[in-house]
Short mmCIF file of C-alpha atoms and ligand atoms in Angstrom, two decimals:
data_model
loop_
_atom_site.label_atom_id
_atom_site.label_comp_id
_atom_site.label_asym_id
_atom_site.label_seq_id
_atom_site.Cartn_x
_atom_site.Cartn_y
_atom_site.Cartn_z
CA MET A 1325 0.00 0.00 0.00
CA LYS A 1326 1.35 3.40 -1.01
CA LYS A 1327 1.58 6.08 1.64
CA PHE A 1328 1.04 9.84 1.28
CA VAL A 1329 1.23 12.51 3.97
CA VAL A 1330 0.54 16.16 4.56
CA ILE A 1331 3.08 17.78 6.87
CA GLY A 1332 2.67 21.02 8.80
CA ASN A 1333 2.43 22.50 12.27
CA PRO A 1334 -0.36 22.80 13.31
CA ILE A 1335 -1.96 20.12 11.13
CA GLU A 1336 -5.15 19.04 12.97
CA HIS A 1337 -7.32 21.37 10.85
CA SER A 1338 -6.13 20.01 7.49
CA LEU A 1339 -8.87 18.64 5.24
CA SER A 1340 -6.36 17.22 2.75
CA PRO A 1341 -6.63 13.65 4.17
CA THR A 1342 -10.43 13.76 3.84
CA LEU A 1343 -10.25 14.82 0.20
CA HIS A 1344 -7.36 12.60 -0.91
CA ASN A 1345 -8.68 9.50 0.86
CA TYR A 1346 -12.08 10.08 -0.78
CA TRP A 1347 -10.47 10.19 -4.25
CA ILE A 1348 -8.17 7.24 -3.41
CA LYS A 1349 -11.20 5.11 -2.49
CA ASN A 1350 -13.27 6.32 -5.45
CA ASN A 1351 -10.54 5.40 -7.90
CA GLY A 1352 -9.84 2.00 -6.28
CA ILE A 1353 -6.23 2.88 -5.47
CA ASP A 1354 -4.30 0.91 -2.86
CA ALA A 1355 -3.04 3.84 -0.81
CA ILE A 1356 -3.53 5.85 2.33
CA TYR A 1357 -3.10 9.59 3.01
CA GLU A 1358 -2.27 10.74 6.54
CA LYS A 1359 -1.43 13.97 8.35
CA ARG A 1360 1.76 14.48 10.34
CA LYS A 1361 2.61 17.28 12.71
CA LEU A 1362 6.35 17.88 12.43
CA ASN A 1363 9.01 20.09 13.88
CA GLU A 1364 11.51 21.77 11.59
CA ASP A 1365 14.33 19.41 12.62
CA GLU A 1366 12.30 16.45 11.31
CA LEU A 1367 11.98 17.71 7.71
CA LYS A 1368 15.22 16.13 6.47
CA GLN A 1369 14.24 12.69 7.76
CA GLN A 1370 10.79 13.04 6.20
CA ILE A 1371 12.26 13.74 2.75
CA LEU A 1372 14.62 10.79 3.15
CA GLN A 1373 11.54 8.58 3.37
CA VAL A 1374 10.51 9.72 -0.10
CA LYS A 1375 13.96 8.91 -1.45
CA GLU A 1376 13.75 5.45 0.19
CA LYS A 1377 10.26 4.98 -1.32
CA LYS A 1378 8.66 4.54 2.10
CA ILE A 1379 6.44 7.53 1.30
CA SER A 1380 5.18 8.14 -2.24
CA GLY A 1381 4.21 11.79 -1.92
CA ILE A 1382 4.04 14.70 0.50
CA ASN A 1383 1.88 17.80 0.69
CA VAL A 1384 3.49 20.63 2.60
CA THR A 1385 1.55 23.26 4.48
CA VAL A 1386 2.22 26.12 6.90
CA PRO A 1387 4.95 26.80 8.06
CA PHE A 1388 7.21 24.56 5.92
CA LYS A 1389 6.52 25.58 2.31
CA LYS A 1390 9.83 27.45 2.14
CA THR A 1391 11.93 25.72 4.79
CA ILE A 1392 11.50 22.34 3.05
CA ILE A 1393 13.33 23.58 -0.08
CA PRO A 1394 16.97 22.90 0.98
CA PHE A 1395 16.13 19.19 1.45
CA LEU A 1396 14.82 18.68 -2.11
CA ASP A 1397 16.84 17.68 -5.20
CA GLU A 1398 14.96 19.78 -7.74
CA LEU A 1399 12.18 22.35 -7.97
CA SER A 1400 9.66 22.90 -10.75
CA ILE A 1401 9.84 26.28 -12.49
CA GLU A 1402 6.80 27.48 -10.54
CA ALA A 1403 8.11 26.38 -7.13
CA GLU A 1404 11.51 27.92 -7.93
CA SER A 1405 9.95 31.23 -8.99
CA ILE A 1406 7.91 31.69 -5.83
CA GLN A 1407 10.21 29.79 -3.42
CA SER A 1408 7.27 27.79 -2.12
CA VAL A 1409 6.62 24.04 -2.29
CA ASN A 1410 3.36 22.27 -1.44
CA THR A 1411 3.71 18.98 -3.37
CA ILE A 1412 6.62 16.52 -3.32
CA TYR A 1413 7.24 13.38 -5.36
CA LEU A 1414 10.04 11.12 -6.61
CA ARG A 1415 11.06 11.25 -10.27
CA ASP A 1416 14.09 9.33 -11.57
CA ASN A 1417 15.28 8.91 -7.97
CA LYS A 1418 15.21 12.65 -7.41
CA VAL A 1419 12.93 14.31 -4.85
CA ILE A 1420 11.03 17.02 -6.73
CA GLY A 1421 9.20 19.98 -5.19
CA HIS A 1422 6.29 21.57 -7.01
CA ASN A 1423 3.64 24.15 -6.16
CA THR A 1424 0.01 23.35 -7.02
CA ASP A 1425 -1.50 26.37 -5.19
CA ILE A 1426 -0.89 28.38 -8.37
CA PHE A 1427 -2.99 25.94 -10.42
CA GLY A 1428 -5.59 25.85 -7.63
CA PHE A 1429 -6.02 29.61 -7.64
CA GLU A 1430 -5.95 29.91 -11.43
CA THR A 1431 -8.51 27.12 -11.92
CA SER A 1432 -10.86 28.56 -9.29
CA ILE A 1433 -10.86 31.87 -11.20
CA LYS A 1434 -11.45 30.09 -14.53
CA LYS A 1435 -14.40 28.19 -13.03
CA SER A 1436 -15.85 31.45 -11.73
CA LYS A 1437 -15.83 32.76 -15.32
CA PHE A 1438 -14.74 36.22 -14.13
CA ASN A 1439 -12.54 37.64 -16.90
CA LEU A 1440 -9.39 39.13 -15.42
CA THR A 1441 -7.68 40.27 -18.62
CA ASP A 1442 -6.55 43.91 -18.26
CA LYS A 1443 -8.15 44.18 -14.82
CA GLU A 1444 -6.72 45.69 -11.62
CA VAL A 1445 -6.42 43.55 -8.51
CA LEU A 1446 -5.84 44.38 -4.87
CA ILE A 1447 -4.43 41.70 -2.58
CA LEU A 1448 -4.88 42.13 1.17
CA GLY A 1449 -2.06 40.38 3.03
CA ALA A 1450 1.50 39.29 2.28
CA GLY A 1451 1.67 35.87 3.93
CA GLY A 1452 2.55 32.39 2.66
CA VAL A 1453 -0.12 32.04 -0.03
CA VAL A 1454 0.40 35.43 -1.70
CA PRO A 1455 3.34 34.54 -4.00
CA SER A 1456 1.23 31.73 -5.55
CA ILE A 1457 -1.62 34.17 -6.14
CA ILE A 1458 0.64 36.80 -7.73
CA PHE A 1459 2.26 34.19 -9.99
CA ALA A 1460 -1.17 32.97 -11.15
CA LEU A 1461 -2.47 36.52 -11.68
CA ASN A 1462 0.55 37.39 -13.80
CA LYS A 1463 -0.19 34.32 -15.94
CA MET A 1464 -3.73 35.60 -16.40
CA LYS A 1465 -2.53 38.88 -17.92
CA ILE A 1466 -4.08 41.28 -15.48
CA SER A 1467 -2.99 44.90 -15.82
CA LYS A 1468 -2.07 45.81 -12.25
CA ILE A 1469 -1.46 44.10 -8.89
CA LYS A 1470 -1.63 46.24 -5.77
CA ILE A 1471 -0.73 44.81 -2.37
CA SER A 1472 -1.66 46.11 1.01
CA ASN A 1473 -0.41 44.52 4.21
CA ARG A 1474 -0.60 45.61 7.84
CA THR A 1475 3.16 45.14 8.07
CA LYS A 1476 4.30 47.08 5.03
CA ASP A 1477 7.87 45.66 5.02
CA LYS A 1478 6.52 42.18 4.35
CA ALA A 1479 4.70 43.44 1.27
CA GLU A 1480 7.82 45.31 0.14
CA ASN A 1481 9.79 42.05 0.43
CA LEU A 1482 7.56 40.50 -2.23
CA LYS A 1483 9.07 42.93 -4.71
CA THR A 1484 12.25 40.85 -4.80
CA LEU A 1485 10.18 38.05 -6.39
CA PHE A 1486 7.77 40.21 -8.41
CA LYS A 1487 8.94 43.50 -9.88
CA ASN A 1488 5.52 44.49 -11.23
CA ILE A 1489 3.59 44.81 -7.96
CA GLU A 1490 2.67 48.11 -6.32
CA ILE A 1491 2.64 48.35 -2.54
CA ILE A 1492 -0.01 50.60 -1.05
CA GLU A 1493 -0.76 51.60 2.55
CA TRP A 1494 -2.84 49.35 4.79
CA GLY A 1495 -6.13 51.21 5.05
CA GLU A 1496 -6.17 52.35 1.43
CA VAL A 1497 -8.77 50.58 -0.74
CA PRO A 1498 -8.74 51.97 -4.30
CA ASN A 1499 -11.40 51.21 -6.92
CA VAL A 1500 -10.12 47.88 -8.30
CA ASP A 1501 -11.85 45.15 -10.34
CA MET A 1502 -10.94 42.37 -7.94
CA ILE A 1503 -10.09 42.32 -4.25
CA ILE A 1504 -8.55 39.26 -2.62
CA ASN A 1505 -8.45 38.57 1.10
CA ALA A 1506 -5.24 36.64 1.72
CA THR A 1507 -4.99 37.63 5.37
CA SER A 1508 -5.96 35.27 8.17
CA LEU A 1509 -8.71 37.73 9.17
CA GLY A 1510 -11.92 35.79 8.73
CA LEU A 1511 -10.79 32.44 10.08
CA LYS A 1512 -12.78 33.31 13.18
CA LYS A 1513 -16.42 33.95 12.34
CA GLU A 1514 -16.47 37.28 14.15
CA ASP A 1515 -13.27 38.58 12.43
CA LYS A 1516 -13.81 41.82 10.54
CA ILE A 1517 -11.39 43.55 8.19
CA ASN A 1518 -11.56 47.13 9.28
CA LEU A 1519 -11.31 48.75 5.84
CA ASP A 1520 -13.56 51.07 3.83
CA PHE A 1521 -14.67 49.30 0.64
CA SER A 1522 -16.96 52.10 -0.55
CA LEU A 1523 -14.86 52.90 -3.65
CA ILE A 1524 -15.34 49.36 -5.01
CA SER A 1525 -17.97 49.12 -7.75
CA LYS A 1526 -20.70 46.47 -7.93
CA ASN A 1527 -18.98 44.88 -10.96
CA ALA A 1528 -16.03 43.90 -8.80
CA PHE A 1529 -15.07 40.42 -7.61
CA PHE A 1530 -14.52 39.65 -3.90
CA TYR A 1531 -12.33 36.55 -3.43
CA ASP A 1532 -11.47 35.11 -0.04
CA VAL A 1533 -8.77 32.45 0.27
CA ILE A 1534 -10.53 31.27 3.45
CA TYR A 1535 -13.20 28.58 2.94
CA ASN A 1536 -14.02 27.78 6.55
CA PRO A 1537 -16.15 29.65 7.56
CA ARG A 1538 -17.86 29.43 4.18
CA GLU A 1539 -18.80 33.10 4.10
CA THR A 1540 -16.46 35.48 5.90
CA ASN A 1541 -17.52 39.03 6.81
CA PHE A 1542 -15.32 40.14 3.90
CA LEU A 1543 -17.46 38.13 1.45
CA LYS A 1544 -20.63 39.32 3.15
CA THR A 1545 -19.50 42.91 2.50
CA GLY A 1546 -18.90 42.07 -1.17
CA LYS A 1547 -22.35 40.53 -1.44
CA LYS A 1548 -23.96 43.60 0.13
CA LEU A 1549 -22.23 45.77 -2.47
CA GLY A 1550 -23.73 43.54 -5.19
CA CYS A 1551 -20.35 42.10 -6.19
CA THR A 1552 -19.44 38.58 -7.35
CA THR A 1553 -17.99 36.59 -4.43
CA LEU A 1554 -16.02 33.34 -4.12
CA ASN A 1555 -14.40 31.58 -1.18
CA GLY A 1556 -11.21 29.49 -1.21
CA LYS A 1557 -12.84 26.09 -1.45
CA LEU A 1558 -12.26 25.61 -5.18
CA MET A 1559 -8.65 26.76 -4.81
CA PHE A 1560 -8.17 24.13 -2.10
CA ILE A 1561 -9.85 21.41 -4.18
CA TYR A 1562 -7.87 22.16 -7.34
CA GLN A 1563 -4.49 22.36 -5.61
CA ALA A 1564 -5.28 18.89 -4.24
CA LEU A 1565 -6.47 17.68 -7.66
CA LEU A 1566 -3.16 18.56 -9.32
CA ALA A 1567 -1.18 16.86 -6.53
CA PHE A 1568 -3.39 13.76 -6.92
CA ASN A 1569 -2.87 13.86 -10.68
CA ILE A 1570 0.92 14.05 -10.30
CA TRP A 1571 1.06 11.14 -7.83
CA HIS A 1572 -1.56 8.78 -9.23
CA LYS A 1573 -1.60 9.81 -12.93
CA LEU A 1574 -5.38 10.09 -12.67
CA GLU A 1575 -7.80 12.99 -12.91
CA PRO A 1576 -10.16 12.73 -9.92
CA ASN A 1577 -13.77 13.90 -10.10
CA VAL A 1578 -14.83 17.24 -8.67
CA ASP A 1579 -18.51 16.56 -8.10
CA GLU A 1580 -21.19 17.59 -5.61
CA ASN A 1581 -19.92 15.00 -3.12
CA VAL A 1582 -16.44 16.49 -3.11
CA ILE A 1583 -17.84 19.97 -2.55
CA LYS A 1584 -20.03 18.68 0.30
CA LEU A 1585 -17.17 16.74 1.85
CA LEU A 1586 -15.47 20.00 2.78
CA ASP A 1587 -18.51 21.79 4.23
P1 LIG B 346 2.60 34.30 7.66
O1 LIG B 346 2.58 35.81 7.68
O2 LIG B 346 3.35 33.70 8.80
O3 LIG B 346 2.93 33.73 6.32
P2 LIG B 346 -0.10 33.85 7.04
O4 LIG B 346 -1.20 33.23 7.82
O5 LIG B 346 0.27 33.28 5.74
O6 LIG B 346 1.12 33.89 8.00
O7 LIG B 346 -0.40 35.41 6.82
C1 LIG B 346 -1.21 36.11 7.65
C2 LIG B 346 -1.57 37.41 6.95
O8 LIG B 346 -2.68 37.98 7.62
C3 LIG B 346 -0.46 38.44 7.01
O9 LIG B 346 -0.48 39.21 5.84
C4 LIG B 346 -0.87 39.27 8.24
O10 LIG B 346 -0.38 40.57 8.26
P3 LIG B 346 1.05 40.91 8.95
O11 LIG B 346 2.07 40.58 7.94
O12 LIG B 346 0.95 42.35 9.27
O13 LIG B 346 1.12 40.03 10.18
C5 LIG B 346 -2.35 39.28 8.07
N1 LIG B 346 -3.04 39.55 9.33
C6 LIG B 346 -3.21 38.71 10.37
N2 LIG B 346 -3.91 39.33 11.37
C7 LIG B 346 -4.20 40.58 10.92
C8 LIG B 346 -4.90 41.71 11.47
N3 LIG B 346 -5.45 41.65 12.69
N4 LIG B 346 -5.01 42.83 10.71
C9 LIG B 346 -4.46 42.89 9.49
N5 LIG B 346 -3.78 41.87 8.92
C10 LIG B 346 -3.65 40.73 9.61
#
C-alpha cells in the first residue's frame, strides 16, 4: 500500500486527508493519506523517506513551504519562482518539489468565469499564499497588482520576487476590479477587516482564500455591495487535484460529493 502525507504545524485542521482518501477510495487505489505534525528538525528525515520509497508523496503546508526547499533535489519552475513548495514526489530517484497552489487559484478563477484580462487587482495580506496568487495573476494577464499589508515591510519584500507589484498603505482601498483577502482575518467567524470598501464598484469580484467559515464578513460585504464573491474552497480542491494527478496519474472527479465533503 502506497503512503502519502501532509506535513505542517499545526496540522489538525487540514482537510487534505479527507479529500485525498475520498479520491483514493473512489478510484480504487491501494493507498492511504495521513497527516503528520512535524518540527523543523524532522523535515530532512521526512524527505529521506521519499527517497527510500517509504512515502510516495508529500503535501506541505504552513509553516514549511519554504523551509523544506533545501532538502529537495529539484524544484519545478513554478516552485523555484515563488520559493514555495506544497507537493513533493520522486522522479528518476530525485525528490522534486512543485507548487500546485498556483494551479488551484488559477482554476478557481477560470471556473468562476470572471474575466481578469486587463483588470486591476488588490491583494490584502502578504503571507505564505500570496506569491502563488501573484504568480497565477501574472499568468492571467491582469494589468495591475496592488498589495496592502498591515506590516508594510513584508509586502515590500515580495518585490524581490515580483517587480511588477505596487505596494499601497494598509487602510487604502482603491477602486479595483478584484479584491482578494489573503490575510488570516476571517478564520474566526467574528473577524472583521476594518477597511472602507466604498470605492469598489458592484462589478467587482470579492475573493477570499478562506473557505471555513464558508462566508467570511469580507465576502458578506462584497455581497452587500452587489459584487461577485467566491471563497477558497475551489482553490483548495484544485491544488489537491493537481497533486493527486501528479502522484496517481489520474484525474479525480470534482462533483457535488467532493464539494459537500469539505462543508
Ligand atoms: P505568515 O505571515 O506567517 O505567512 P499567514 O497566515 O500566511 O502567516 O499570513 C497572515 C496574513 O494575515 C499576514 O499578511 C498578516 O499581516 P502581517 O504581515 O501584518 O502580520 C495578516 N493579518 C493577520 N492578522 C491581521 C490583522 N489583525 N489585521 C491585518 N492583517 C492581519
